[in-house]
Coordinates of C-alpha atoms and ligand atoms in Angstrom, one line a residue:
X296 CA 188.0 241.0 294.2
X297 CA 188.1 244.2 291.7
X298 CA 187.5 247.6 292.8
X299 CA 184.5 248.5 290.8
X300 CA 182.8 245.5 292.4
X301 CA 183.8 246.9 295.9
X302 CA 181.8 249.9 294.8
X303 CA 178.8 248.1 294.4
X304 CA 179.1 246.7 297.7
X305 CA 179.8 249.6 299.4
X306 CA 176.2 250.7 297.8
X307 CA 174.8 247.3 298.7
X308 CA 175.4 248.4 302.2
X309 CA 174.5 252.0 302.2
X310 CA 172.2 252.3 298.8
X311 CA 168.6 253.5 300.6
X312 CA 169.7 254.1 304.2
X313 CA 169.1 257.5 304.9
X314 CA 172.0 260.6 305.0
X315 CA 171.8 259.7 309.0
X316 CA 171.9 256.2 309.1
X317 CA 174.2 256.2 306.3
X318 CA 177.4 256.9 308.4
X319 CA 176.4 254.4 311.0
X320 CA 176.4 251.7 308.5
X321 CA 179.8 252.8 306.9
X322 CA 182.0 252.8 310.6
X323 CA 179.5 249.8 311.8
X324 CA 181.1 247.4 309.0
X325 CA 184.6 249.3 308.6
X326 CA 184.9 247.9 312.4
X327 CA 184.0 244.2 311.4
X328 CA 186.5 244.4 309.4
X329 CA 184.2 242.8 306.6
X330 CA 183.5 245.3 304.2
X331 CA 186.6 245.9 302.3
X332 CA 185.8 243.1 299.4
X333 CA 188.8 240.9 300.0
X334 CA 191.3 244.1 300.5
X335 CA 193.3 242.0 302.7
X336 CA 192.3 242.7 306.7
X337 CA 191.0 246.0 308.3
X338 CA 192.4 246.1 311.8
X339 CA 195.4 246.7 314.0
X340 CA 198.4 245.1 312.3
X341 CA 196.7 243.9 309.2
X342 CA 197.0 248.0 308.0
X343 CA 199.4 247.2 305.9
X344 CA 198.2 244.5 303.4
X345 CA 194.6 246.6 303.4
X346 CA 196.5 249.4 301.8
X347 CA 198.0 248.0 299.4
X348 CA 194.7 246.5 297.8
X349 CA 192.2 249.1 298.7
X350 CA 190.2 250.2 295.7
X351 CA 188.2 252.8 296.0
X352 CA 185.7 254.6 297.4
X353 CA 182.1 255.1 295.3
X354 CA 179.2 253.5 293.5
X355 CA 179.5 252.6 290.1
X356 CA 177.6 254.8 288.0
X357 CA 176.5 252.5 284.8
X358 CA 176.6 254.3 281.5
X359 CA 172.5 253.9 279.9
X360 CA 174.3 253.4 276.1
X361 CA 176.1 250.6 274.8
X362 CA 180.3 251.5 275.1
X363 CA 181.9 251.8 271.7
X364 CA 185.4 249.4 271.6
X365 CA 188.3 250.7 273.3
X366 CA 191.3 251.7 272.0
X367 CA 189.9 253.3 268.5
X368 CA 190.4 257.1 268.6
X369 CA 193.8 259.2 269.2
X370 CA 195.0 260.6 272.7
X371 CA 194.4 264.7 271.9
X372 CA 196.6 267.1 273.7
X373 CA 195.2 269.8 275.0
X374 CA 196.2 273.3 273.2
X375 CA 198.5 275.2 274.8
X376 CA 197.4 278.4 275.7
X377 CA 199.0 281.7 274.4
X378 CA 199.0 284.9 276.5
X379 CA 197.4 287.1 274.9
X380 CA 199.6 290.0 276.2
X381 CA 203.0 289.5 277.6
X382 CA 204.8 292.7 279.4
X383 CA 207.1 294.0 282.0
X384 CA 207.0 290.0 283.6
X385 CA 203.4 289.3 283.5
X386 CA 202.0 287.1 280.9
X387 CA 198.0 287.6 280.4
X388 CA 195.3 285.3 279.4
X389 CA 192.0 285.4 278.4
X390 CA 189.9 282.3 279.2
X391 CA 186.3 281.9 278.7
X392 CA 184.3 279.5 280.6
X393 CA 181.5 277.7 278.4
X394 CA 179.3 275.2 277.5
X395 CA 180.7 273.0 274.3
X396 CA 180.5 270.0 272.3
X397 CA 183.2 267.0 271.9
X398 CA 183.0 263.5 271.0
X399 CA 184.4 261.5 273.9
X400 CA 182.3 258.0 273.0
X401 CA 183.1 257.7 269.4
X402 CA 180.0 258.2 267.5
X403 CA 178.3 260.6 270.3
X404 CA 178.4 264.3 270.8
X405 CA 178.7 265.5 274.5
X406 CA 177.8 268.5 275.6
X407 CA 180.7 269.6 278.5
X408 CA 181.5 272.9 280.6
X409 CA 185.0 273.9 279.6
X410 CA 187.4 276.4 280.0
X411 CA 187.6 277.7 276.9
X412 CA 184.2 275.3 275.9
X413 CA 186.8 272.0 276.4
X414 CA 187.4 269.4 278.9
X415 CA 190.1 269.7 279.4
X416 CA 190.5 273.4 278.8
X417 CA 193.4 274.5 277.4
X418 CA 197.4 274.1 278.8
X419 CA 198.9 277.0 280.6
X420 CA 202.4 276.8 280.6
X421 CA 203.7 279.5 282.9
X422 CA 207.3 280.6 283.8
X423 CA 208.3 280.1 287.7
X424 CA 208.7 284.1 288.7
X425 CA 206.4 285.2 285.8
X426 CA 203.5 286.4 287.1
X427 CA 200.1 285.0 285.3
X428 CA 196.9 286.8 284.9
X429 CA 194.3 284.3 283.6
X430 CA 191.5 287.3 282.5
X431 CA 188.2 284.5 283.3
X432 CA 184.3 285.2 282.2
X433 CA 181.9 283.0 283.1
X434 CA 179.6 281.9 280.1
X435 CA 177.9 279.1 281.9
X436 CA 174.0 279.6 283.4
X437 CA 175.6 279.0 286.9
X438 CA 178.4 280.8 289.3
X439 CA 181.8 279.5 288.8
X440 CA 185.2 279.6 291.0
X441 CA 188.6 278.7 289.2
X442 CA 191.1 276.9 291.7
X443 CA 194.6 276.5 290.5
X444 CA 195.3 273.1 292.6
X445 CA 198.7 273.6 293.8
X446 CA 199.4 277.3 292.9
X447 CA 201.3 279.1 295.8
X448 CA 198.6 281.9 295.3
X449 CA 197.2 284.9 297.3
X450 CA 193.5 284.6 298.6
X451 CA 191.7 287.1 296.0
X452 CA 193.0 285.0 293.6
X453 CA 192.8 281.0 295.4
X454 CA 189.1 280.2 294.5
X455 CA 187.8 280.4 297.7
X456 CA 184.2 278.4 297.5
X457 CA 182.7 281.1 297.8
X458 CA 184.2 283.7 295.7
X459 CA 182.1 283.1 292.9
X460 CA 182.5 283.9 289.7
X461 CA 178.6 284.9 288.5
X462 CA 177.3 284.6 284.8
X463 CA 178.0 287.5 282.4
X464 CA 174.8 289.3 282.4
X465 CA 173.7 288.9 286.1
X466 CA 171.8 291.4 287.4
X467 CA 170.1 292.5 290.6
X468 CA 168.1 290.2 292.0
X469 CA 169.7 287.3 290.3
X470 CA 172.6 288.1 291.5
X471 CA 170.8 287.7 295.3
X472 CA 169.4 284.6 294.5
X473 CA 173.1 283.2 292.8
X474 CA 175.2 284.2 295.1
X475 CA 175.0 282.0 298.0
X476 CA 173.2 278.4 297.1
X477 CA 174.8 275.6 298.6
X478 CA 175.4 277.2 302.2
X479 CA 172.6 275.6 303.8
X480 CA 171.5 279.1 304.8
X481 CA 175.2 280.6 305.9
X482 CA 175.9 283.5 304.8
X483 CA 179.7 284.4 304.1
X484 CA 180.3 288.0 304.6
X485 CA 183.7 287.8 303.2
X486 CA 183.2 286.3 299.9
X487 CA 184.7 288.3 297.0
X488 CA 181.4 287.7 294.7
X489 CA 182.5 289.0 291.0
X490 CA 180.0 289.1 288.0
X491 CA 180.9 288.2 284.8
X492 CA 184.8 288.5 284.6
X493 CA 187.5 287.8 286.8
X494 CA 191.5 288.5 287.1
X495 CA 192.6 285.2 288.3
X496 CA 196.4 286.3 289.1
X497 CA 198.8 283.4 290.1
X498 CA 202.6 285.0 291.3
X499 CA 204.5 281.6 289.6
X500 CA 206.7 282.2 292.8
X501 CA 207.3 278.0 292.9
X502 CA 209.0 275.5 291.3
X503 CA 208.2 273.4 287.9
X504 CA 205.9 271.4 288.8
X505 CA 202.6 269.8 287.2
X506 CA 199.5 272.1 288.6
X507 CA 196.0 271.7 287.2
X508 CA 192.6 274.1 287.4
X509 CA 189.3 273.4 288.2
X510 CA 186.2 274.3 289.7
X511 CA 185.5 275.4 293.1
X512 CA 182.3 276.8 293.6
X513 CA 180.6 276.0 297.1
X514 CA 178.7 272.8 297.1
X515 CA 178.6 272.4 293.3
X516 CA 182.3 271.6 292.6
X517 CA 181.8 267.7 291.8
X518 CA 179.0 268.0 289.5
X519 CA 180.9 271.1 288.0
X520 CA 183.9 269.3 287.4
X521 CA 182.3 265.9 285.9
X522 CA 181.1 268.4 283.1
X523 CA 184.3 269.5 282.6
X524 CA 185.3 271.9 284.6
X525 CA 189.3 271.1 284.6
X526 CA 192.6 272.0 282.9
X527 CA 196.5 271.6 283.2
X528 CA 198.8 274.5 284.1
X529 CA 202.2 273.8 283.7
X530 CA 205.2 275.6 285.6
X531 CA 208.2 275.5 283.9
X532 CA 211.7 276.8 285.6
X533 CA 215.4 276.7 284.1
X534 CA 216.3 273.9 286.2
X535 CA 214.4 271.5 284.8
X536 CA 214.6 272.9 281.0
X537 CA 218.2 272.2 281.6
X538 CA 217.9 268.6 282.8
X539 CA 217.9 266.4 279.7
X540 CA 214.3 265.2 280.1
X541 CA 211.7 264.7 277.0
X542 CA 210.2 267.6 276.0
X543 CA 208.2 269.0 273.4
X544 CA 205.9 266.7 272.1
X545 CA 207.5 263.9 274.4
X546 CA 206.1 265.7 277.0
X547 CA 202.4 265.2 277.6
X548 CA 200.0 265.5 280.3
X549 CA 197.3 262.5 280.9
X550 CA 194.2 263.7 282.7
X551 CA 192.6 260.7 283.8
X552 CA 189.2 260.8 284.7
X553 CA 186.0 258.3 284.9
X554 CA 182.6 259.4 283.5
X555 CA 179.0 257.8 283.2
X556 CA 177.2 258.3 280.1
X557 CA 173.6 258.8 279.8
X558 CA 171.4 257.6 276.7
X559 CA 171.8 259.9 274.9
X560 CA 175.3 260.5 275.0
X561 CA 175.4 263.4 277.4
X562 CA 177.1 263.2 280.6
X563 CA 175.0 261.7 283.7
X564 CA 175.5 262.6 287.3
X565 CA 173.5 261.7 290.5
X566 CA 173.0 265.2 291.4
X567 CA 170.5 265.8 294.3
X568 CA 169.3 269.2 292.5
X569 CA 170.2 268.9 288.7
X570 CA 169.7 272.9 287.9
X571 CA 173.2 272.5 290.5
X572 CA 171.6 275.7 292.0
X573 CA 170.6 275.4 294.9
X574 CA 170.9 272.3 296.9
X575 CA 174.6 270.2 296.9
X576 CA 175.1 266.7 297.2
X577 CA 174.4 263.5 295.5
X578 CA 171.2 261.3 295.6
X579 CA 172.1 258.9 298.7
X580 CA 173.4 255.9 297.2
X581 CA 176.4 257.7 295.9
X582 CA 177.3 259.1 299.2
X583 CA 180.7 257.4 299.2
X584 CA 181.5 259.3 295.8
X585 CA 180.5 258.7 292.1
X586 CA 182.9 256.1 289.9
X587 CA 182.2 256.6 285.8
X588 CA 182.1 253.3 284.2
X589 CA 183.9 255.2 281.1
X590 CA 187.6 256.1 281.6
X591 CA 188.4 259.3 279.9
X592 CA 192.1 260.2 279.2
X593 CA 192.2 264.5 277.7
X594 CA 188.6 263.9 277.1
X595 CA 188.8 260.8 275.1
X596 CA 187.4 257.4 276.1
X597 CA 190.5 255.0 276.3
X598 CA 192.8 256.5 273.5
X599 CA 195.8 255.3 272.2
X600 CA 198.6 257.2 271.4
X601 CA 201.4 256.1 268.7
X602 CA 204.9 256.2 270.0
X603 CA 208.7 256.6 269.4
X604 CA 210.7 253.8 270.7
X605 CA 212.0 256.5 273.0
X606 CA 211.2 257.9 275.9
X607 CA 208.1 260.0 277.2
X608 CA 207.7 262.4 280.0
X609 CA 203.9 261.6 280.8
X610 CA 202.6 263.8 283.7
X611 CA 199.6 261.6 285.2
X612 CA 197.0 263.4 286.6
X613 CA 194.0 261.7 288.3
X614 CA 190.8 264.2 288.2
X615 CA 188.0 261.9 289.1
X616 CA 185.8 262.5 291.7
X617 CA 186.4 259.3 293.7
X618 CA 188.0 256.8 292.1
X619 CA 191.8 255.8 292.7
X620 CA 193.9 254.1 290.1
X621 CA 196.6 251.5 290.4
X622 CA 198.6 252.3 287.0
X623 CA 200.9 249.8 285.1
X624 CA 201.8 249.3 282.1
X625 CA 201.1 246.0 280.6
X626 CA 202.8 243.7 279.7
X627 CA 205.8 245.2 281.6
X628 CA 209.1 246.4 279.6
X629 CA 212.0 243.0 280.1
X630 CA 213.4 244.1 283.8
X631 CA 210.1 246.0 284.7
X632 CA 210.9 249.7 286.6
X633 CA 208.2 250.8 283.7
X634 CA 207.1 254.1 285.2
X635 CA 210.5 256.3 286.7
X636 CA 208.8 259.0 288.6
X637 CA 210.7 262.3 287.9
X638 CA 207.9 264.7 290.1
X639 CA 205.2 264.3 292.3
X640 CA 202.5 266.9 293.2
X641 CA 204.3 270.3 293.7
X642 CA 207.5 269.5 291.8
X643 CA 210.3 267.3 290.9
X644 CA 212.3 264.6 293.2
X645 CA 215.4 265.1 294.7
X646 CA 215.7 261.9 292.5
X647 CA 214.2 259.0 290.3
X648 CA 212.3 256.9 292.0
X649 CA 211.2 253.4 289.9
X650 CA 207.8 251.6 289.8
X651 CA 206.3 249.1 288.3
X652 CA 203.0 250.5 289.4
X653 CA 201.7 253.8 290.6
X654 CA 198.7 254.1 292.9
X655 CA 197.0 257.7 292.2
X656 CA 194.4 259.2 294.2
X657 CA 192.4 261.9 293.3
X658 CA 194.1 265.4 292.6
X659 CA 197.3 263.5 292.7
X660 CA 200.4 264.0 290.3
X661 CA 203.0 261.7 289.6
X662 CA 205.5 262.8 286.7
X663 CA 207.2 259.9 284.8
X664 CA 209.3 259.3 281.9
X665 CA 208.6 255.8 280.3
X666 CA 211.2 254.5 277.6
X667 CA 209.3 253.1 274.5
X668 CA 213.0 251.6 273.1
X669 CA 212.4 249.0 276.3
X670 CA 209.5 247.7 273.8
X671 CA 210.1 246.4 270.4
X672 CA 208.2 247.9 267.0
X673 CA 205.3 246.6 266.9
X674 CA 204.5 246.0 270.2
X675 CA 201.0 247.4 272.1
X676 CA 201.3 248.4 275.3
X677 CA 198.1 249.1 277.7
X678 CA 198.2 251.5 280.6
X679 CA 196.0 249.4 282.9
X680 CA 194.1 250.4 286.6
X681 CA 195.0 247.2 288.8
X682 CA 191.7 248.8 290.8
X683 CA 189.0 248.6 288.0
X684 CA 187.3 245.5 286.3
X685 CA 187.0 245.1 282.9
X686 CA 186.6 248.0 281.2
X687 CA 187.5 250.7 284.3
X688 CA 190.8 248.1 284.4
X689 CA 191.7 249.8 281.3
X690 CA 192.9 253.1 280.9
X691 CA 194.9 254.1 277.4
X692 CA 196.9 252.2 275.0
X693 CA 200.4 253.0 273.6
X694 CA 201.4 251.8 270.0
X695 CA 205.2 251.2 269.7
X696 CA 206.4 252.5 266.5
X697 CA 209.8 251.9 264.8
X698 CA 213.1 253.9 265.4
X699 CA 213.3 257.2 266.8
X700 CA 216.2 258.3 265.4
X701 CA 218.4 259.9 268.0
X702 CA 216.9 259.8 270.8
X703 CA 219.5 261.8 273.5
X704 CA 217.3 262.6 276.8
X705 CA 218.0 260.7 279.4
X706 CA 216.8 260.9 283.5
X707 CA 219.3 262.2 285.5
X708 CA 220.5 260.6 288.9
X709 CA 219.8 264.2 290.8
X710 CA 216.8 266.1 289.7
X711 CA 216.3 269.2 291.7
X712 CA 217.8 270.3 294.6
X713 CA 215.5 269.6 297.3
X714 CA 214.9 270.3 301.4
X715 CA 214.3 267.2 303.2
X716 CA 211.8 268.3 306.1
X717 CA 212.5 266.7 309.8
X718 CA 210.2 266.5 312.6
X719 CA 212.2 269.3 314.3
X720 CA 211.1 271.9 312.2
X721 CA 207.7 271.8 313.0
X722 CA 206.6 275.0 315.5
X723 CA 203.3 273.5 315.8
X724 CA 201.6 269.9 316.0
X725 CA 197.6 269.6 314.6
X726 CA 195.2 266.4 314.3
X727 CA 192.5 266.8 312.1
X728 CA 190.1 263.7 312.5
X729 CA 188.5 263.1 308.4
X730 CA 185.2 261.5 309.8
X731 CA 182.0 260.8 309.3
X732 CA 179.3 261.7 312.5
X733 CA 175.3 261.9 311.9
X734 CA 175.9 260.7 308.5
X735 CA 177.8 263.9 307.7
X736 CA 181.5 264.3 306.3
X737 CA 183.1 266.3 309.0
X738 CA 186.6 267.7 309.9
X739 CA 187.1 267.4 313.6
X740 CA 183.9 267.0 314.1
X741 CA 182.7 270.2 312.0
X742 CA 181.0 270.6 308.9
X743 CA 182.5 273.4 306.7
X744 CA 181.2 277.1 307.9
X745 CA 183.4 279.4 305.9
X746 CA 183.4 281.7 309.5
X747 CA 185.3 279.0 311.7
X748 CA 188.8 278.5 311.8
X749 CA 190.3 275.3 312.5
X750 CA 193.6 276.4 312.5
X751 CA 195.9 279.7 312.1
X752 CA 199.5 279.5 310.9
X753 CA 202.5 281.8 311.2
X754 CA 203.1 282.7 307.5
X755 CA 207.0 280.9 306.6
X756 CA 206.6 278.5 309.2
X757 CA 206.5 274.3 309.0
X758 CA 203.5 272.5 311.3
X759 CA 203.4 269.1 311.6
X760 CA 199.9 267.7 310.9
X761 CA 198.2 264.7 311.7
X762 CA 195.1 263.5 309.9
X763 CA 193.2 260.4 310.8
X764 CA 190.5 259.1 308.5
X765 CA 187.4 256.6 309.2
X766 CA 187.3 256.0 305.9
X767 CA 189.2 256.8 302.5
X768 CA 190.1 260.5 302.0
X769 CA 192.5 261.8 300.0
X770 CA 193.4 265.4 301.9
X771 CA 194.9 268.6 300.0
X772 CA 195.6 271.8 301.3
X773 CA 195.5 275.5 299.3
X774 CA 198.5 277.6 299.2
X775 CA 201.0 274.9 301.1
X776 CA 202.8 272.2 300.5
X777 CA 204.0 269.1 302.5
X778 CA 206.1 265.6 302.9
X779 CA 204.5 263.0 304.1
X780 CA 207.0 262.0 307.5
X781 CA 204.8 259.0 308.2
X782 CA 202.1 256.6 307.5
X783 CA 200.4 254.3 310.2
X784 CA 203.7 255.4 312.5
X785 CA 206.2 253.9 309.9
X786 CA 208.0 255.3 306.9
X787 CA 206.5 257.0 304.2
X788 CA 204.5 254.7 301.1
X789 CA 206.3 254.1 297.9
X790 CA 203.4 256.7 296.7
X791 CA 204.5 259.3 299.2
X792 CA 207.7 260.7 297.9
X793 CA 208.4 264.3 297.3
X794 CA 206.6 267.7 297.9
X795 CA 202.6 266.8 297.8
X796 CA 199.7 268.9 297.8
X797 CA 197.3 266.0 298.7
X798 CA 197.8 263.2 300.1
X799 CA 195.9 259.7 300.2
X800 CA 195.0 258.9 303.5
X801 CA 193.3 255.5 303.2
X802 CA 190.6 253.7 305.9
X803 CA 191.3 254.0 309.8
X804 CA 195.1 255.2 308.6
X805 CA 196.9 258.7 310.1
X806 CA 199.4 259.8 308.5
X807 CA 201.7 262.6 309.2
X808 CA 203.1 265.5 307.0
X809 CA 205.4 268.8 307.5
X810 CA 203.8 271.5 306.3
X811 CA 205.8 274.5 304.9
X812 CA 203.5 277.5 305.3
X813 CA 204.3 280.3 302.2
X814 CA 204.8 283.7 303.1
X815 CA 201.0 284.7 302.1
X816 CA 198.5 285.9 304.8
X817 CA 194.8 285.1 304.4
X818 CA 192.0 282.8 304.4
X819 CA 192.3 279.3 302.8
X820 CA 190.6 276.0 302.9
X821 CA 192.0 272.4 303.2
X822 CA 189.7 269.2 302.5
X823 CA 188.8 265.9 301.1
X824 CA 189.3 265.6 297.3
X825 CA 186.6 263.1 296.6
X826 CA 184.7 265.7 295.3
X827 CA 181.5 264.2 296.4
X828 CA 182.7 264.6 300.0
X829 CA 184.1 267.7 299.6
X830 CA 180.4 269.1 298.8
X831 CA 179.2 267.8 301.6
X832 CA 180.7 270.0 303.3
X833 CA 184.1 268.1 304.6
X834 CA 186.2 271.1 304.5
X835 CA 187.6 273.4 307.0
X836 CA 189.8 277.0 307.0
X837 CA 192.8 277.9 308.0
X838 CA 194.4 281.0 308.4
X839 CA 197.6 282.3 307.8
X840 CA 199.2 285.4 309.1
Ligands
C2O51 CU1 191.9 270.5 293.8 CU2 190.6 272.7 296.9 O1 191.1 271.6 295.3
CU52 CU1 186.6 262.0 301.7

């Protein structure tokens, strides 16, 4: 059973039921144990085989034009962006955020939201202890919040939800009438509302490690970020420029993301409110989460990219909304291991770990190097998604070329030094249930009210929390970063390893992480990353001090 047929099922059973009755319906058949589509069993003991074949979460969102043949048009790398000032440690951008036009179906023009007017925006590639000041004006007709996902970064600068960015131009009572939709009526006293432009300043005080940016605003981000609303930041240390990895143009980030295409060739989106103004949320039979029927890799409908026989550092991101990948590459290299994962999330391993596939939720990173010279000339090697059908099954194509010359990188045994985490260290213990009551997405039983708290930290400190799901929700947390200690009361997955800003919790599981608190003070939020969920208002603070 593939997962993009599971997503029609999953809207078999909810499509039309009311927001109320919707949540009923989900935990009613989760319990039978029925409603996984042939992902092995749902129930005590079985845990284990379910996780391995769960899909996804979502209904399929079919595309209204006729999709061009894969494979035809070039992977594009996103432009690095330069600084346009650089002194006494602090580099600064400037960064506009606007609407623009890019062909990601050959043979259509799409209008997207960009930073910088592309999806993706541009690269940053900061320095660890360089201080970054991305100098951000909001173009669009709507507010805006940048989020650098993963970024060790004080509050004024984090993205809160609702420390909107409003339009350039806004005035007076537009600027009432913009700066709160979404709440439901709340108010939030303490949002840092700016109009027009906006220092985004991010310390770098962190390791290399594979960040991205994206959208944030309150109740809007999944519709903001389908349009585009996304970008790679990259933090670079000496460390790892001294390891002998692939670099320079052998070092590319993939942004992976599905998208649905209307008829005209613009971007489609089950919005409840389409100005994305005033009311969040998706029309109810994507409740579970939107899955695009079109995979997009930089922007580009399933690219290929023409290779070296040598090897690549490719730093996977998965931006979706809702839909998880299962990546290989097919056919495998003789003696599979195709995908060495140098980094996850927040930085790189204490050492390789090999796959032959990689499972990637949403917001997820997993760094790997791939060696082309496994392949011979000649030879056409897919990236495929062991969780879509057809085309969604599909994801980018790599074209073996001849010799590389020399080719003298190589993945070293011990990649950074790294603090292994232990139960001990933990000064406090939290359970946060992911759930679903009323037919709402709640965190322990609350929907998101930027005024309640659902925890407070000491600043420097490690907690150990628990989070237990009903369903699947991948869970991230601002400003921190964790291990996962366990899954389901056992070891950690083979998709688990390293320091992680979110983590994949799948149906009915709990897992366990160890979370190092930074030495920041202030407000922050921590919440599901199926977007869709996530503006529904399953998010929650907590506070550090
Ligand atoms: Cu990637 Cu709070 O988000
Ligand atoms: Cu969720």
């Amino acid at each position: 059973m593939t997962g993009d047929v599971t997503g029609d099922m999953t809207s078999g059973l909810t499509g039309g039921i009311t927001a109320r009755g919707r949540g009923l319906t989900r935990r009613g058949f989760l319990r039978a144990g029925g409603g996984l589509a042939g992902a092995a069993v749902v129930g005590v003991g079985g845990f284990e085989l379910a996780t391995r074949s769960y899909p996804q979460t979502g209904t399929l969102l079919r595309s209204q034009l006729p999709i061009p043949p894969l494979f035809t048009r070039p992977l594009k790398v996103p432009e690095v962006l330069q600084p346009a000032s650089s002194a006494g440690g602090v580099d600064t951008y400037d960064l506009v955020i606007r609407p623009g036009t890019q062909e990601m179906l050959t043979g259509h023009q799409t209008e997207v939201w960009g930073f910088g007017g592309t999806f993706p925006g541009p690269t940053i590639r900061a320095v660890s202890g360089r201080t970054a000041v991305v100098r951000t004006s909001n173009e669009l007709p709507v507010p805006i919040v940048a989020h650098l996902h993963g970024g060790v970064t004080p509050p004024a600068s984090d993205g809160y939800p609702t420390d909107l960015l409003l339009p350039l131009g806004t005035t007076g009572s537009s600027t009432a009438s913009m700066a709160m939709p979404g709440m439901g009526g709340k108010q939030d006293p303490a949002a840092r509302i700016a109009t027009g432009t906006r220092d985004y300043t991010y310390p770098n005080t962190q390791a290399a490690a594979t960040l991205w940016y994206h959208d944030h605003r309150m109740g809007f981000t999944a519709p903001d970020v389908w349009r585009g609303l996304a970008g790679f930041y990259l933090v670079g240390d000496p460390a790892e420029q001294a390891l002998p990895l692939p670099s320079g143009p052998r070092d590319i980030p993939l942004m992976i993301a599905d998208r649905s295409f209307a008829a005209d060739g613009s971007l489609a989106y089950p919005s409840v409110d389409t100005t994305l103004m005033e009311t969040p949320g998706v029309t109810n039979d994507y409740m579970n989460g939107v899955l695009g029927d079109v995979i997009l890799v930089n922007g580009v409908a399933w690219p290929y990219l023409e290779v070296d026989r040598a090897r690549y550092r490719l730093r996977l991101l998965n931006a979706s909304n809702a839909r998880r990948y299962q990546l290989a590459l097919s056919p495998q290299p003789p003696g599979g291991g195709a995908l060495v994962q140098i980094g996850s999330d927040a930085g790189l391993l204490a050492a390789p770990l090999t796959h032959d596939t990689i499972e990637i939720a949403q917001a997820e990173r997993f760094d790997v190097v791939v060696d082309f010279s496994r392949y011979k000339a000649g030879d056409v090697v897919i990236l495929t998604n062991g969780f879509g059908a057809g085309n969604t099954g599909k994801v980018m194509q790599f074209r073996v070329g001849g010799s590389a010359g020399t080719d003298d990188t190589s993945v070293p045994r011990t990649l950074a030094a790294y603090q292994t985490l232990r139960r001990s260290d933990a000064v406090a213990t939290r359970t946060f249930d992911f759930a679903d009551e009323d037919g709402l997405w709640k965190v322990n039983g609350q929907e998101f009210d930027p005024a309640v708290f659902a925890a407070t930290a000491k600043a420097g400190t490690t907690e150990l929390w628990r989070f237990l799901t009903d369903f699947h929700h991948p869970i991230h947390l601002h400003a921190a970063h964790f291990q996962v200690l366990t899954r389901n009361g056992a070891a950690p997955g083979p998709y688990d390893a390293g320091w992680k800003d979110t983590v994949d919790v799948l149906p009915t599981e709990a897992v366990e992480v160890l979370v190092r608190f930074p030495q920041l003070t202030g407000r922050y939020v921590f919440h599901c990353h199926n977007l869709e969920h996530e503006d529904m208002a399953m998010m929650a603070n907590f506070r550090l001090e």
